[in-house]
Amino acid sequence: MKELSSCHQAIENCASTQTFAIAHLYKEEKTMDMHIHDCYEIYYSISGGRQFLIDNKFYAIEPGDVFIINQYESHKITQVDKEVHERIVLSIHPEYTKQLSSPRTDLDACFCSRPENFCHKLSLSKEQQNRFLYYINKITDAEGYGQDILEQTAFMELLVLLNRLTLSNRPVTAA
């Protein structure tokens, strides 16, 4: 799978393919105003220095943080410092996760089956960050025969990891 260089491209690609898309952002693109979209979003921060406003909750963004955003949840990044903010953003079509789910594995649970005190932010340990990036690399490095199967398997493993972490997530105080 090709990594895209814009959140807008990822959202459009996700909608047109009805699967998922990955954007790895090194350069600053104009930040979007408060917005919603009809896909899920997983936002992984490689460098901090920003704040995230998600459904009227502010979160400080630190390196290694993952934010899980459901479709139609309003969100916006606010700039706190002038440093370049590197991040990986996955846009995921909700029907795609439903198709891949089974009675034993609900892959979109972290988006749809949330406890009342749900926190959008997961602060990953170094080991969890390495695991997250391992799956991202498996997805984006897949080539040749069986590429689609490799991408899909790594994508499913990534969602299983995030669902497991979300279930064990303790509330984090919003900034």
Tab-separated table of N, CA, C and O in Angstrom, residues 20-135:
chain	number	residue	atom	x	y	z
A	20	PHE	N	-9.182	1.195	3.542
A	20	PHE	CA	-8.462	2.104	4.433
A	20	PHE	C	-7.310	2.732	3.680
A	20	PHE	O	-6.915	2.258	2.606
A	21	ALA	N	-6.762	3.798	4.224
A	21	ALA	CA	-5.630	4.493	3.626
A	21	ALA	C	-4.742	5.015	4.744
A	21	ALA	O	-5.218	5.291	5.852
A	22	ILE	N	-3.462	5.146	4.433
A	22	ILE	CA	-2.487	5.616	5.413
A	22	ILE	C	-1.795	6.856	4.870
A	22	ILE	O	-1.319	6.865	3.735
A	23	ALA	N	-1.717	7.885	5.699
A	23	ALA	CA	-0.950	9.088	5.369
A	23	ALA	C	0.158	9.236	6.404
A	23	ALA	O	-0.105	9.175	7.608
A	24	HIS	N	1.388	9.381	5.928
A	24	HIS	CA	2.534	9.647	6.804
A	24	HIS	C	2.941	11.080	6.526
A	24	HIS	O	3.408	11.391	5.437
A	25	LEU	N	2.729	11.931	7.500
A	25	LEU	CA	2.877	13.367	7.285
A	25	LEU	C	4.135	13.880	7.977
A	25	LEU	O	4.281	13.760	9.195
A	26	TYR	N	5.030	14.426	7.161
A	26	TYR	CA	6.265	15.024	7.659
A	26	TYR	C	6.189	16.534	7.585
A	26	TYR	O	6.762	17.231	8.399
A	27	LYS	N	5.544	17.005	6.549
A	27	LYS	CA	5.459	18.437	6.311
A	27	LYS	C	4.128	18.933	6.848
A	27	LYS	O	3.167	18.189	6.957
A	28	GLU	N	4.115	20.195	7.134
A	28	GLU	CA	2.872	20.777	7.612
A	28	GLU	C	1.955	21.030	6.430
A	28	GLU	O	2.362	21.579	5.419
A	29	GLU	N	0.752	20.545	6.542
A	29	GLU	CA	-0.273	20.953	5.606
A	29	GLU	C	-1.195	21.858	6.414
A	29	GLU	O	-1.184	21.813	7.638
A	30	LYS	N	-1.934	22.677	5.765
A	30	LYS	CA	-2.836	23.565	6.479
A	30	LYS	C	-3.756	22.706	7.348
A	30	LYS	O	-4.384	21.769	6.861
A	31	THR	N	-3.772	23.008	8.649
A	31	THR	CA	-4.619	22.222	9.535
A	31	THR	C	-6.080	22.478	9.212
A	31	THR	O	-6.472	23.588	8.855
A	32	MET	N	-6.860	21.436	9.319
A	32	MET	CA	-8.289	21.549	9.041
A	32	MET	C	-8.968	22.227	10.220
A	32	MET	O	-8.566	22.044	11.365
A	33	ASP	N	-9.993	22.987	9.916
A	33	ASP	CA	-10.839	23.514	10.979
A	33	ASP	C	-11.569	22.338	11.615
A	33	ASP	O	-11.453	21.202	11.149
A	34	MET	N	-12.345	22.619	12.638
A	34	MET	CA	-13.144	21.564	13.256
A	34	MET	C	-13.909	20.858	12.144
A	34	MET	O	-14.513	21.506	11.292
A	35	HIS	N	-13.840	19.529	12.122
A	35	HIS	CA	-14.463	18.792	11.029
A	35	HIS	C	-14.896	17.407	11.488
A	35	HIS	O	-14.514	16.945	12.561
A	36	ILE	N	-15.691	16.781	10.663
A	36	ILE	CA	-16.101	15.389	10.838
A	36	ILE	C	-15.949	14.710	9.483
A	36	ILE	O	-15.842	15.375	8.450
A	37	HIS	N	-15.921	13.394	9.491
A	37	HIS	CA	-15.963	12.650	8.242
A	37	HIS	C	-16.596	11.302	8.514
A	37	HIS	O	-16.786	10.912	9.663
A	38	ASP	N	-16.939	10.606	7.440
A	38	ASP	CA	-17.685	9.354	7.608
A	38	ASP	C	-16.777	8.129	7.678
A	38	ASP	O	-17.235	7.010	7.503
A	39	CYS	N	-15.501	8.339	7.979
A	39	CYS	CA	-14.599	7.208	8.193
A	39	CYS	C	-14.049	7.275	9.618
A	39	CYS	O	-14.124	8.308	10.273
A	40	TYR	N	-13.549	6.155	10.080
A	40	TYR	CA	-12.831	6.126	11.351
A	40	TYR	C	-11.452	6.734	11.114
A	40	TYR	O	-10.946	6.743	9.994
A	41	GLU	N	-10.831	7.194	12.213
A	41	GLU	CA	-9.478	7.725	12.101
A	41	GLU	C	-8.639	7.225	13.262
A	41	GLU	O	-9.080	7.240	14.408
A	42	ILE	N	-7.437	6.774	12.938
A	42	ILE	CA	-6.430	6.453	13.942
A	42	ILE	C	-5.278	7.408	13.683
A	42	ILE	O	-4.755	7.476	12.570
A	43	TYR	N	-4.924	8.156	14.702
A	43	TYR	CA	-3.910	9.201	14.581
A	43	TYR	C	-2.760	8.832	15.509
A	43	TYR	O	-2.944	8.732	16.719
A	44	TYR	N	-1.580	8.590	14.955
A	44	TYR	CA	-0.398	8.225	15.743
A	44	TYR	C	0.612	9.361	15.673
A	44	TYR	O	1.049	9.748	14.590
A	45	SER	N	0.991	9.887	16.818
A	45	SER	CA	1.927	11.013	16.886
A	45	SER	C	3.362	10.505	17.012
A	45	SER	O	3.679	9.765	17.941
A	46	ILE	N	4.198	10.913	16.092
A	46	ILE	CA	5.623	10.589	16.166
A	46	ILE	C	6.353	11.692	16.925
A	46	ILE	O	7.284	11.430	17.681
A	47	SER	N	5.910	12.929	16.746
A	47	SER	CA	6.451	14.041	17.526
A	47	SER	C	5.282	14.817	18.119
A	47	SER	O	4.202	14.864	17.546
A	48	GLY	N	5.469	15.393	19.271
A	48	GLY	CA	4.381	16.080	19.978
A	48	GLY	C	4.283	17.546	19.603
A	48	GLY	O	4.593	17.944	18.489
A	49	GLY	N	3.855	18.356	20.565
A	49	GLY	CA	3.803	19.791	20.366
A	49	GLY	C	2.490	20.334	19.852
A	49	GLY	O	2.435	21.457	19.381
A	50	ARG	N	1.442	19.576	19.943
A	50	ARG	CA	0.125	20.020	19.496
A	50	ARG	C	-0.906	19.650	20.549
A	50	ARG	O	-0.626	18.946	21.507
A	51	GLN	N	-2.125	20.109	20.305
A	51	GLN	CA	-3.273	19.688	21.096
A	51	GLN	C	-4.323	19.162	20.143
A	51	GLN	O	-4.433	19.614	19.009
A	52	PHE	N	-5.105	18.215	20.642
A	52	PHE	CA	-6.194	17.640	19.870
A	52	PHE	C	-7.481	17.999	20.589
A	52	PHE	O	-7.602	17.804	21.800
A	53	LEU	N	-8.425	18.517	19.866
A	53	LEU	CA	-9.772	18.744	20.378
A	53	LEU	C	-10.665	17.712	19.707
A	53	LEU	O	-10.813	17.707	18.480
A	54	ILE	N	-11.201	16.794	20.520
A	54	ILE	CA	-12.085	15.748	20.006
A	54	ILE	C	-13.357	15.764	20.838
A	54	ILE	O	-13.305	15.556	22.055
A	55	ASP	N	-14.466	16.010	20.195
A	55	ASP	CA	-15.764	16.068	20.876
A	55	ASP	C	-15.707	16.863	22.182
A	55	ASP	O	-16.059	16.368	23.257
A	56	ASN	N	-15.213	18.087	22.084
A	56	ASN	CA	-15.149	19.042	23.197
A	56	ASN	C	-14.222	18.626	24.333
A	56	ASN	O	-14.370	19.093	25.446
A	57	LYS	N	-13.247	17.753	24.057
A	57	LYS	CA	-12.218	17.383	25.031
A	57	LYS	C	-10.858	17.725	24.435
A	57	LYS	O	-10.565	17.345	23.304
A	58	PHE	N	-10.049	18.454	25.205
A	58	PHE	CA	-8.690	18.766	24.769
A	58	PHE	C	-7.731	17.705	25.274
A	58	PHE	O	-7.810	17.284	26.420
A	59	TYR	N	-6.818	17.283	24.399
A	59	TYR	CA	-5.773	16.330	24.754
A	59	TYR	C	-4.432	16.892	24.292
A	59	TYR	O	-4.314	17.333	23.143
A	60	ALA	N	-3.426	16.851	25.160
A	60	ALA	CA	-2.063	17.179	24.743
A	60	ALA	C	-1.553	16.014	23.902
A	60	ALA	O	-1.844	14.857	24.190
A	61	ILE	N	-0.816	16.337	22.848
A	61	ILE	CA	-0.266	15.306	21.969
A	61	ILE	C	1.212	15.142	22.280
A	61	ILE	O	1.988	16.095	22.155
A	62	GLU	N	1.585	13.945	22.672
A	62	GLU	CA	2.975	13.606	22.961
A	62	GLU	C	3.423	12.520	21.986
A	62	GLU	O	2.597	11.771	21.458
A	63	PRO	N	4.738	12.396	21.760
A	63	PRO	CA	5.219	11.304	20.912
A	63	PRO	C	4.745	9.951	21.450
A	63	PRO	O	4.771	9.714	22.656
A	64	GLY	N	4.271	9.090	20.560
A	64	GLY	CA	3.798	7.766	20.952
A	64	GLY	C	2.336	7.709	21.340
A	64	GLY	O	1.844	6.649	21.717
A	65	ASP	N	1.626	8.811	21.229
A	65	ASP	CA	0.191	8.812	21.521
A	65	ASP	C	-0.597	8.367	20.290
A	65	ASP	O	-0.257	8.720	19.161
A	66	VAL	N	-1.647	7.604	20.545
A	66	VAL	CA	-2.591	7.211	19.503
A	66	VAL	C	-3.950	7.772	19.893
A	66	VAL	O	-4.355	7.689	21.057
A	67	PHE	N	-4.644	8.337	18.921
A	67	PHE	CA	-5.995	8.842	19.134
A	67	PHE	C	-6.944	8.041	18.255
A	67	PHE	O	-6.687	7.844	17.069
A	68	ILE	N	-8.032	7.601	18.854
A	68	ILE	CA	-9.021	6.787	18.153
A	68	ILE	C	-10.283	7.626	18.004
A	68	ILE	O	-10.910	8.002	18.998
A	69	ILE	N	-10.636	7.922	16.755
A	69	ILE	CA	-11.729	8.843	16.465
A	69	ILE	C	-12.793	8.113	15.655
A	69	ILE	O	-12.515	7.571	14.583
A	70	ASN	N	-13.993	8.109	16.168
A	70	ASN	CA	-15.119	7.469	15.499
A	70	ASN	C	-15.601	8.355	14.353
A	70	ASN	O	-15.335	9.557	14.324
A	71	GLN	N	-16.325	7.752	13.418
A	71	GLN	CA	-16.903	8.551	12.354
A	71	GLN	C	-17.858	9.565	12.979
A	71	GLN	O	-18.486	9.306	14.003
A	72	TYR	N	-17.898	10.734	12.396
A	72	TYR	CA	-18.766	11.839	12.798
A	72	TYR	C	-18.409	12.448	14.154
A	72	TYR	O	-19.167	13.272	14.665
A	73	GLU	N	-17.276	12.094	14.740
A	73	GLU	CA	-16.817	12.799	15.938
A	73	GLU	C	-16.066	14.048	15.478
A	73	GLU	O	-15.132	13.953	14.678
A	74	SER	N	-16.468	15.184	15.996
A	74	SER	CA	-15.805	16.419	15.598
A	74	SER	C	-14.405	16.459	16.210
A	74	SER	O	-14.199	16.054	17.347
A	75	HIS	N	-13.436	16.927	15.406
A	75	HIS	CA	-12.066	16.988	15.882
A	75	HIS	C	-11.258	18.031	15.117
A	75	HIS	O	-11.605	18.409	14.002
A	76	LYS	N	-10.182	18.456	15.780
A	76	LYS	CA	-9.325	19.499	15.221
A	76	LYS	C	-7.991	19.466	15.952
A	76	LYS	O	-7.947	19.271	17.172
A	77	ILE	N	-6.911	19.664	15.210
A	77	ILE	CA	-5.577	19.821	15.789
A	77	ILE	C	-5.330	21.307	15.979
A	77	ILE	O	-5.641	22.108	15.097
A	78	THR	N	-4.771	21.656	17.134
A	78	THR	CA	-4.378	23.047	17.351
A	78	THR	C	-2.872	23.088	17.528
A	78	THR	O	-2.281	22.216	18.148
A	79	GLN	N	-2.258	24.100	16.962
A	79	GLN	CA	-0.805	24.218	17.009
A	79	GLN	C	-0.397	24.907	18.301
A	79	GLN	O	-0.901	25.964	18.637
A	80	VAL	N	0.530	24.280	19.021
A	80	VAL	CA	1.038	24.848	20.262
A	80	VAL	C	2.431	25.416	20.039
A	80	VAL	O	2.769	26.463	20.545
A	81	ASP	N	3.253	24.727	19.266
A	81	ASP	CA	4.587	25.232	18.968
A	81	ASP	C	4.781	25.299	17.458
A	81	ASP	O	3.905	24.923	16.693
A	82	LYS	N	5.922	25.776	17.038
A	82	LYS	CA	6.190	25.968	15.605
A	82	LYS	C	6.946	24.797	14.988
A	82	LYS	O	7.307	24.829	13.830
A	83	GLU	N	7.214	23.747	15.755
A	83	GLU	CA	7.941	22.594	15.250
A	83	GLU	C	7.079	21.800	14.267
A	83	GLU	O	5.860	21.776	14.368
A	84	VAL	N	7.746	21.124	13.342
A	84	VAL	CA	7.054	20.231	12.415
A	84	VAL	C	6.510	19.059	13.224
A	84	VAL	O	7.187	18.524	14.096
A	85	HIS	N	5.299	18.689	12.945
A	85	HIS	CA	4.641	17.610	13.684
A	85	HIS	C	4.521	16.395	12.772
A	85	HIS	O	3.714	16.371	11.850
A	86	GLU	N	5.328	15.356	13.050
A	86	GLU	CA	5.280	14.135	12.251
A	86	GLU	C	4.247	13.197	12.836
A	86	GLU	O	4.177	12.991	14.046
A	87	ARG	N	3.435	12.605	11.952
A	87	ARG	CA	2.369	11.712	12.406
A	87	ARG	C	1.962	10.762	11.292
A	87	ARG	O	2.264	10.992	10.127
A	88	ILE	N	1.273	9.706	11.710
A	88	ILE	CA	0.695	8.737	10.785
A	88	ILE	C	-0.814	8.744	11.037
A	88	ILE	O	-1.250	8.641	12.185
A	89	VAL	N	-1.575	8.875	9.970
A	89	VAL	CA	-3.027	8.925	10.079
A	89	VAL	C	-3.621	7.820	9.208
A	89	VAL	O	-3.326	7.741	8.019
A	90	LEU	N	-4.433	6.976	9.839
A	90	LEU	CA	-5.159	5.940	9.102
A	90	LEU	C	-6.611	6.365	9.004
A	90	LEU	O	-7.234	6.700	10.014
A	91	SER	N	-7.130	6.370	7.804
A	91	SER	CA	-8.552	6.586	7.567
A	91	SER	C	-9.139	5.231	7.205
A	91	SER	O	-8.612	4.543	6.326
A	92	ILE	N	-10.213	4.840	7.896
A	92	ILE	CA	-10.746	3.484	7.753
A	92	ILE	C	-12.238	3.550	7.461
A	92	ILE	O	-12.998	4.179	8.205
A	93	HIS	N	-12.642	2.881	6.406
A	93	HIS	CA	-14.068	2.827	6.071
A	93	HIS	C	-14.756	1.867	7.053
A	93	HIS	O	-14.347	0.713	7.184
A	94	PRO	N	-15.807	2.301	7.759
A	94	PRO	CA	-16.456	1.447	8.763
A	94	PRO	C	-16.961	0.111	8.222
A	94	PRO	O	-16.880	-0.910	8.905
A	95	GLU	N	-17.454	0.086	6.996
A	95	GLU	CA	-17.946	-1.178	6.435
A	95	GLU	C	-16.815	-2.184	6.242
A	95	GLU	O	-17.041	-3.394	6.303
A	96	TYR	N	-15.616	-1.701	6.009
A	96	TYR	CA	-14.475	-2.593	5.822
A	96	TYR	C	-14.186	-3.370	7.106
A	96	TYR	O	-13.976	-4.579	7.065
A	97	THR	N	-14.203	-2.695	8.243
A	97	THR	CA	-13.946	-3.410	9.498
A	97	THR	C	-15.080	-4.376	9.815
A	97	THR	O	-14.836	-5.459	10.345
A	98	LYS	N	-16.284	-4.007	9.468
A	98	LYS	CA	-17.424	-4.912	9.698
A	98	LYS	C	-17.283	-6.178	8.849
A	98	LYS	O	-17.568	-7.284	9.304
A	99	GLN	N	-16.842	-6.027	7.604
A	99	GLN	CA	-16.651	-7.179	6.714
A	99	GLN	C	-15.556	-8.107	7.235
A	99	GLN	O	-15.656	-9.325	7.091
A	100	LEU	N	-14.518	-7.542	7.826
A	100	LEU	CA	-13.394	-8.341	8.312
A	100	LEU	C	-13.651	-8.941	9.691
A	100	LEU	O	-12.962	-9.882	10.093
A	101	SER	N	-14.633	-8.416	10.400
A	101	SER	CA	-14.929	-8.894	11.754
A	101	SER	C	-15.580	-10.266	11.705
A	101	SER	O	-16.128	-10.676	10.686
A	102	SER	N	-15.509	-10.926	12.838
A	102	SER	CA	-16.157	-12.228	12.983
A	102	SER	C	-16.948	-12.204	14.290
A	102	SER	O	-16.815	-11.265	15.071
A	103	PRO	N	-17.741	-13.226	14.553
A	103	PRO	CA	-18.459	-13.259	15.832
A	103	PRO	C	-17.515	-13.217	17.048
A	103	PRO	O	-17.877	-12.721	18.101
A	104	ARG	N	-16.282	-13.685	16.850
A	104	ARG	CA	-15.314	-13.706	17.962
A	104	ARG	C	-14.427	-12.470	17.996
A	104	ARG	O	-13.796	-12.194	19.009
A	105	THR	N	-14.331	-11.740	16.888
A	105	THR	CA	-13.427	-10.596	16.803
A	105	THR	C	-14.150	-9.399	16.184
A	105	THR	O	-14.351	-9.368	14.975
A	106	ASP	N	-14.514	-8.453	17.014
A	106	ASP	CA	-15.166	-7.228	16.559
A	106	ASP	C	-14.077	-6.180	16.339
A	106	ASP	O	-13.618	-5.547	17.288
A	107	LEU	N	-13.654	-6.012	15.091
A	107	LEU	CA	-12.517	-5.149	14.803
A	107	LEU	C	-12.805	-3.663	14.976
A	107	LEU	O	-11.876	-2.882	15.118
A	108	ASP	N	-14.058	-3.271	14.980
A	108	ASP	CA	-14.329	-1.841	15.177
A	108	ASP	C	-14.823	-1.531	16.591
A	108	ASP	O	-15.378	-0.463	16.837
A	109	ALA	N	-14.570	-2.434	17.531
A	109	ALA	CA	-15.003	-2.219	18.917
A	109	ALA	C	-14.398	-0.951	19.511
A	109	ALA	O	-15.067	-0.226	20.251
A	110	CYS	N	-13.142	-0.643	19.169
A	110	CYS	CA	-12.514	0.554	19.739
A	110	CYS	C	-13.180	1.835	19.232
A	110	CYS	O	-13.038	2.899	19.833
A	111	PHE	N	-13.931	1.745	18.151
A	111	PHE	CA	-14.654	2.906	17.632
A	111	PHE	C	-16.100	2.943	18.113
A	111	PHE	O	-16.650	4.011	18.348
A	112	CYS	N	-16.725	1.793	18.257
A	112	CYS	CA	-18.172	1.737	18.467
A	112	CYS	C	-18.617	1.209	19.824
A	112	CYS	O	-19.705	1.550	20.275
A	113	SER	N	-17.833	0.392	20.476
A	113	SER	CA	-18.233	-0.215	21.756
A	113	SER	C	-17.415	0.406	22.883
A	113	SER	O	-16.554	-0.242	23.463
A	114	ARG	N	-17.704	1.640	23.169
A	114	ARG	CA	-16.887	2.399	24.110
A	114	ARG	C	-17.565	2.505	25.469
A	114	ARG	O	-18.772	2.727	25.538
A	115	PRO	N	-16.763	2.416	26.535
A	115	PRO	CA	-17.332	2.634	27.859
A	115	PRO	C	-17.691	4.112	28.048
A	115	PRO	O	-17.240	4.976	27.287
A	116	GLU	N	-18.475	4.392	29.058
A	116	GLU	CA	-18.928	5.759	29.311
A	116	GLU	C	-17.766	6.724	29.534
A	116	GLU	O	-17.802	7.867	29.114
A	117	ASN	N	-16.708	6.277	30.182
A	117	ASN	CA	-15.567	7.144	30.485
A	117	ASN	C	-14.454	7.024	29.438
A	117	ASN	O	-13.280	7.227	29.744
A	118	PHE	N	-14.816	6.718	28.206
A	118	PHE	CA	-13.842	6.493	27.138
A	118	PHE	C	-12.919	7.690	26.964
A	118	PHE	O	-13.353	8.836	26.991
A	119	CYS	N	-11.647	7.390	26.769
A	119	CYS	CA	-10.643	8.399	26.469
A	119	CYS	C	-10.124	8.134	25.064
A	119	CYS	O	-9.722	7.012	24.753
A	120	HIS	N	-10.142	9.132	24.197
A	120	HIS	CA	-9.695	8.983	22.815
A	120	HIS	C	-8.198	8.724	22.720
A	120	HIS	O	-7.712	8.254	21.697
A	121	LYS	N	-7.461	9.057	23.764
A	121	LYS	CA	-5.998	9.012	23.744
A	121	LYS	C	-5.461	7.754	24.417
A	121	LYS	O	-5.857	7.411	25.529
A	122	LEU	N	-4.554	7.081	23.710
A	122	LEU	CA	-3.790	5.975	24.272
A	122	LEU	C	-2.321	6.386	24.233
A	122	LEU	O	-1.807	6.716	23.155
A	123	SER	N	-1.663	6.397	25.366
A	123	SER	CA	-0.225	6.677	25.410
A	123	SER	C	0.499	5.337	25.393
A	123	SER	O	0.441	4.585	26.358
A	124	LEU	N	1.145	5.046	24.270
A	124	LEU	CA	1.767	3.749	24.079
A	124	LEU	C	3.150	3.683	24.721
A	124	LEU	O	3.916	4.647	24.652
A	125	SER	N	3.453	2.516	25.298
A	125	SER	CA	4.806	2.262	25.790
A	125	SER	C	5.724	2.103	24.579
A	125	SER	O	5.249	1.957	23.443
A	126	LYS	N	7.030	2.085	24.810
A	126	LYS	CA	7.978	1.891	23.700
A	126	LYS	C	7.699	0.571	22.973
A	126	LYS	O	7.721	0.511	21.748
A	127	GLU	N	7.426	-0.477	23.724
A	127	GLU	CA	7.129	-1.782	23.123
A	127	GLU	C	5.861	-1.714	22.270
A	127	GLU	O	5.816	-2.235	21.152
A	128	GLN	N	4.829	-1.043	22.769
A	128	GLN	CA	3.579	-0.906	22.018
A	128	GLN	C	3.781	-0.040	20.775
A	128	GLN	O	3.214	-0.323	19.716
A	129	GLN	N	4.601	1.016	20.891
A	129	GLN	CA	4.911	1.848	19.726
A	129	GLN	C	5.614	1.022	18.651
A	129	GLN	O	5.281	1.130	17.463
A	130	ASN	N	6.575	0.208	19.076
A	130	ASN	CA	7.289	-0.644	18.120
A	130	ASN	C	6.336	-1.613	17.436
A	130	ASN	O	6.438	-1.855	16.231
A	131	ARG	N	5.394	-2.158	18.184
A	131	ARG	CA	4.411	-3.093	17.618
A	131	ARG	C	3.510	-2.367	16.618
A	131	ARG	O	3.227	-2.878	15.529
A	132	PHE	N	3.030	-1.194	16.996
A	132	PHE	CA	2.189	-0.383	16.119
A	132	PHE	C	2.921	-0.114	14.799
A	132	PHE	O	2.386	-0.340	13.714
A	133	LEU	N	4.161	0.368	14.895
A	133	LEU	CA	4.938	0.697	13.698
A	133	LEU	C	5.304	-0.551	12.890
A	133	LEU	O	5.398	-0.491	11.660
A	134	TYR	N	5.457	-1.681	13.553
A	134	TYR	CA	5.701	-2.948	12.863
A	134	TYR	C	4.535	-3.255	11.915
A	134	TYR	O	4.735	-3.602	10.745
A	135	TYR	N	3.303	-3.113	12.402
A	135	TYR	CA	2.130	-3.374	11.560
A	135	TYR	C	2.014	-2.353	10.434
A	135	TYR	O	1.692	-2.711	9.297
